[in-house]
XYZ file of C-alpha atoms in Angstrom:
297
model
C 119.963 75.269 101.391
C 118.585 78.636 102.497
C 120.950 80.644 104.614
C 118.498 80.909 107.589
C 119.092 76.889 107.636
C 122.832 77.220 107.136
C 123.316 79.708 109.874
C 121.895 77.229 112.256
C 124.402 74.338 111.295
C 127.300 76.476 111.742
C 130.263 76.732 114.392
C 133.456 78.847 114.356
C 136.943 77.948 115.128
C 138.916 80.389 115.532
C 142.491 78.603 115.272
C 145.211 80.463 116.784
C 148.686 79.179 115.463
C 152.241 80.299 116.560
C 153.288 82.408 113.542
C 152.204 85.840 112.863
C 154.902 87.412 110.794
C 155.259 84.662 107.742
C 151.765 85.579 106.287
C 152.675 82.936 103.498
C 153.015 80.510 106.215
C 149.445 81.238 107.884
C 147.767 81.055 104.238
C 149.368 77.835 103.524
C 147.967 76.747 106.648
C 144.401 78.406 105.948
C 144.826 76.660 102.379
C 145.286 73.437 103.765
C 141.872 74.010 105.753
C 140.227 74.985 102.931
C 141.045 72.449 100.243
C 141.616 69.385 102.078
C 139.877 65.923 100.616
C 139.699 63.887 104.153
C 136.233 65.503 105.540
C 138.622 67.107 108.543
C 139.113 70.521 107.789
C 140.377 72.217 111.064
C 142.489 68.946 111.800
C 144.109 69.776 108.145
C 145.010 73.291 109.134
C 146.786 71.732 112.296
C 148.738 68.780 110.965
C 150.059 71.262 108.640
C 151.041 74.263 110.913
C 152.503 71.412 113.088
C 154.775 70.819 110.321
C 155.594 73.975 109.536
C 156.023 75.542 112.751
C 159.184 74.208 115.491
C 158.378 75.566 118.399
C 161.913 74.506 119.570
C 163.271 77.718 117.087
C 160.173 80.034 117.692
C 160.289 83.540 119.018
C 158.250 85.925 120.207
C 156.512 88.801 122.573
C 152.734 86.869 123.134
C 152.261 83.913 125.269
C 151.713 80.732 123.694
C 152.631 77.154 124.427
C 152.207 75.187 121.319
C 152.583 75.530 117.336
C 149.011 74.919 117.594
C 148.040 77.495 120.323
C 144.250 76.861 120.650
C 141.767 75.187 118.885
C 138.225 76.776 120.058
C 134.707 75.883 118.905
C 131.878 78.303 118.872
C 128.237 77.854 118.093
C 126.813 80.473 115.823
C 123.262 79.176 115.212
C 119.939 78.427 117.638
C 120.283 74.705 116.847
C 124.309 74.003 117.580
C 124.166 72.828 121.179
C 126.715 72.955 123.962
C 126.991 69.477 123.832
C 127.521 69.641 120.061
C 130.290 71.793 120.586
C 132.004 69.705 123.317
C 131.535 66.547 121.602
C 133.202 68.019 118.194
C 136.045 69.314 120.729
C 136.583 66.432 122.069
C 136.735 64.857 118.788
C 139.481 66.963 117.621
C 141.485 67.046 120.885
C 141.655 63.068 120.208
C 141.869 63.147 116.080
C 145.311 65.522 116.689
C 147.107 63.659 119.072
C 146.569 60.314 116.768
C 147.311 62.361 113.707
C 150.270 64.302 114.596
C 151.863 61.979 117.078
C 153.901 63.762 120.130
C 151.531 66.562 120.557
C 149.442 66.946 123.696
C 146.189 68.401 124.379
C 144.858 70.232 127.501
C 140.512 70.814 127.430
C 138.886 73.970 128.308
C 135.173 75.059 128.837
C 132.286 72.894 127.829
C 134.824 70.062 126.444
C 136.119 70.096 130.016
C 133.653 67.473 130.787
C 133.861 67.691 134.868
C 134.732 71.242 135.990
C 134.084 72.739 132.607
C 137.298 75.204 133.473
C 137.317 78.613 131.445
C 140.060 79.061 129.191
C 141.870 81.921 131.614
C 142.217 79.441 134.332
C 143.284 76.264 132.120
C 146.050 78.543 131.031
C 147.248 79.656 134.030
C 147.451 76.029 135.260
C 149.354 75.228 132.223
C 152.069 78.211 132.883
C 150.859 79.765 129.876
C 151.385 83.186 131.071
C 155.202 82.353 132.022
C 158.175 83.320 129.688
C 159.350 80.025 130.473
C 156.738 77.164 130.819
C 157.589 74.184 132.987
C 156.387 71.772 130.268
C 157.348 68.545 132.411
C 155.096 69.826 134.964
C 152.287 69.965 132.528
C 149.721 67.359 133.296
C 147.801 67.268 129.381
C 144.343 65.409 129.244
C 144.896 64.030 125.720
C 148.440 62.726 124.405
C 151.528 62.051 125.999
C 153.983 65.083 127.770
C 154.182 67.746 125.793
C 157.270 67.778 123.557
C 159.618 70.684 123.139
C 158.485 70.646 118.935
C 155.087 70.862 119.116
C 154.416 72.175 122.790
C 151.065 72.151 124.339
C 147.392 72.869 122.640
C 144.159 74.081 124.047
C 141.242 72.212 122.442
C 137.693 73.524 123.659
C 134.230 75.086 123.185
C 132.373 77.755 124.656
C 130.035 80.401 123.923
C 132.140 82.946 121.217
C 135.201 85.108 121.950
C 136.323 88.233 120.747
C 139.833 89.796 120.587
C 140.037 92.868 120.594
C 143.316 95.104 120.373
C 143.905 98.419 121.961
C 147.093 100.076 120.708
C 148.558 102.987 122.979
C 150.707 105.229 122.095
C 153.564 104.926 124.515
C 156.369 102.634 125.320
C 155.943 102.205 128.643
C 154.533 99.222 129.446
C 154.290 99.964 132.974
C 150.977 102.380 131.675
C 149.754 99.073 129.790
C 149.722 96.996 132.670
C 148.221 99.390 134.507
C 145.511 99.900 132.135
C 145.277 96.190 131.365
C 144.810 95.725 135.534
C 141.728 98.121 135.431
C 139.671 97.145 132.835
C 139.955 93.259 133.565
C 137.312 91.412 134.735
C 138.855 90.264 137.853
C 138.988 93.492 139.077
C 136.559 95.733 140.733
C 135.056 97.319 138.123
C 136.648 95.943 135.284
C 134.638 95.107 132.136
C 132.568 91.656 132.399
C 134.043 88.454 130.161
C 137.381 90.682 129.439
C 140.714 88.553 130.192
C 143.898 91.450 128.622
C 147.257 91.246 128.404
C 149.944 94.895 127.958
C 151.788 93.805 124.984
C 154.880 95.866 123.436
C 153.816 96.091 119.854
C 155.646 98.185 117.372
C 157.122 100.981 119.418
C 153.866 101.406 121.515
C 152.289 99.073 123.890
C 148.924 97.019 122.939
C 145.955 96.132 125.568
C 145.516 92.801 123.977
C 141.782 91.810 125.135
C 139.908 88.134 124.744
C 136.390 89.390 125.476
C 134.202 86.546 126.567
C 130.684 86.416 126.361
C 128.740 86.305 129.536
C 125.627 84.657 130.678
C 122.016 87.164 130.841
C 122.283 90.801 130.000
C 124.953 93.694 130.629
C 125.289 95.379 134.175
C 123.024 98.245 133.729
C 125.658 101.280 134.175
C 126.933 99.397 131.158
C 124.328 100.128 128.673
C 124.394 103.315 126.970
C 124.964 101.168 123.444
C 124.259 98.063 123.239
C 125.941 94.384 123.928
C 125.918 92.525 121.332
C 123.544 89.267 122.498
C 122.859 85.999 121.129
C 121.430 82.510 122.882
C 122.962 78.992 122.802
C 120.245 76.600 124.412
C 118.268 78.968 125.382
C 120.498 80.663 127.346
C 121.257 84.420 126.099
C 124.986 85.576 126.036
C 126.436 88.552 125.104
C 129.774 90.438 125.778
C 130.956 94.182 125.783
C 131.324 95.931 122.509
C 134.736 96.713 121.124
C 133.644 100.698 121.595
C 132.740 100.390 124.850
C 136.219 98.700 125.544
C 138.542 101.202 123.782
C 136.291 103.874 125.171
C 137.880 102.333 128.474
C 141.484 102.484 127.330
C 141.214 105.795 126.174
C 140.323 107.588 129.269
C 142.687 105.111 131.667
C 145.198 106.315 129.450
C 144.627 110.261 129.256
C 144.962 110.234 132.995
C 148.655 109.034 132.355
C 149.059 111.929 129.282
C 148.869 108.980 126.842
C 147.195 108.663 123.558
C 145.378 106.446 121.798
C 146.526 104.739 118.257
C 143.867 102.665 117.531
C 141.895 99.358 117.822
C 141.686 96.183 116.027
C 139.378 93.534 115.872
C 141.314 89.915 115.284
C 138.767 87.724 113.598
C 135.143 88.939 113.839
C 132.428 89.814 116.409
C 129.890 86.816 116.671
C 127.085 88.329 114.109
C 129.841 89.145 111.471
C 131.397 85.655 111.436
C 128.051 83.769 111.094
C 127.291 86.546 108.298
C 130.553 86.420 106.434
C 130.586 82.644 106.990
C 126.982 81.738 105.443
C 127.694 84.350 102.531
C 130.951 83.204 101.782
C 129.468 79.024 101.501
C 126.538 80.316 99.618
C 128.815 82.120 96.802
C 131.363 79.070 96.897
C 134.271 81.769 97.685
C 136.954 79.585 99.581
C 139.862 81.803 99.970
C 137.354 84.596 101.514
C 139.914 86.756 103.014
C 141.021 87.700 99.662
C 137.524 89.259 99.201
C 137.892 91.054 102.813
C 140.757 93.192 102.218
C 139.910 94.917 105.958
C 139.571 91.972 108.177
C 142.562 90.096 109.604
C 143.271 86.737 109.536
């Protein structure tokens, strides 16, 4: 197979799981994506994190609501449709709750067959962005109420996301939030398709950013480098670069006599995964990360 043909078959998921400081824990996870036998690979990598991961014990500065976080499908090829995407969503949304019994599922985007909600605003319905979620008030569309061990998961698909890190070098998260206000989409002049969080990370504060992509091209004051751009049914998408974005940060945060420490890309921009991903399957390398050194799981 050609890797013109296997770029079109292809979709990302990007599975976000509760654990970030046991790397042997995430690998074990990845592992059990990677070399299951049952035809289900990202339904492997959750049953397994579910039983690794108590979310009655777990601990921690970022939002999240279940051991299994999110579950999101991308298309990364002309001939993966929306409706391929939702479909295979839905699919999984179903295939966890029957797998892993007492977990509960709440759709997003395309898989969100009615209102076809963004993932920003399913969150916020589900009190993701609260220290302490209400989880009897949770209304999930697949399973039963959530339960304290496994929590809540968000199971959708959409056109791709990228997170994108900006690390300050500060303490104060006041001058995060502040900076995470400005540049967010909901916000005059804000960035388009950026949703950000101020995070203490470290000893200095991150600008944690999910940068959706957007339908049609960049605002035109936008463009001195380019968006990257792709289409999904013919429909073209793209979404501000991760320059453009820490560009942003930088300046909102010399006005406040702050400097910057860096960026970090979590997981790839939309080109790079479909890349990596066809190279990787045509070489037969499984565990690709440990070819990668740079990119982060």
């Amino acid at each position: 197979m050609t890797s013109s043909i296997l770029g079109r078959q292809l979709v990302a998921c990007l599975l976000n799981i509760s654990e970030a400081r046991r790397k042997d824990l995430v690998e074990t996870v990845a592992r059990a994506a990677l070399y299951n036998t049952e035809g289900e690979a990202v339904l492997s990598a959750c049953v397994k994190a579910c039983g690794l991961i108590n979310m009655c014990a777990h601990t921690g500065v970022h939002p999240c609501l279940g051991a299994v976080d999110l579950i999101p499908i991308y298309p990364l090829g002309e001939e993966v449709g929306i409706e391929d995407c939702a479909q295979e969503a839905r699919a999984v949304a179903q295939g966890l709750t029957e797998r892993v019994q007492g977990t509960s599922v709440f759709l997003f985007g395309w898989a969100d067959s009615l209102l076809q909600r963004g993932l920003a605003q399913r969150r916020k319905e589900m009190g993701w962005f609260k220290k302490t979620p209400d989880m009897q008030a949770v209304r999930p569309d697949v399973g039963p109420q959530p339960q304290r061990r496994y929590g809540l998961t968000g199971v959708g698909a959409s056109p791709y996301v990228m997170n994108c890190n900006v690390t300050i070098n500060t303490q104060d998260i006041s001058v995060g939030c502040s900076i995470a206000t400005a540049i967010r989409e909901s916000t005059p002049g804000g960035l388009p398709g950026v949703q950000v969080l101020a995070l203490p990370h470290e000893g200095t504060v991150e600008i944690a950013c999910n940068v959706e992509s957007v339908k049609g091209d960049p605002p035109s004051h936008l463009t001195d480098e380019p968006w990257p751009s792709f289409t999904i049914d013919g429909q073209k998408y793209c979404h501000p670069p991760a320059s453009l974005i820490t560009a942003r940060v930088a300046e909102l945060a010399r006005r406040q006599g702050v400097g910057l420490e860096g960026t970090a890309l979590v997981g790839f921009t939309p080109h790079e995964c479909r890349r990596l991903a066809e190279f990787a399957l045509s070489q037969g390398i499984a565990e690709f990360w440990k070819e990668q050194r740079r990119i982060h799981m």
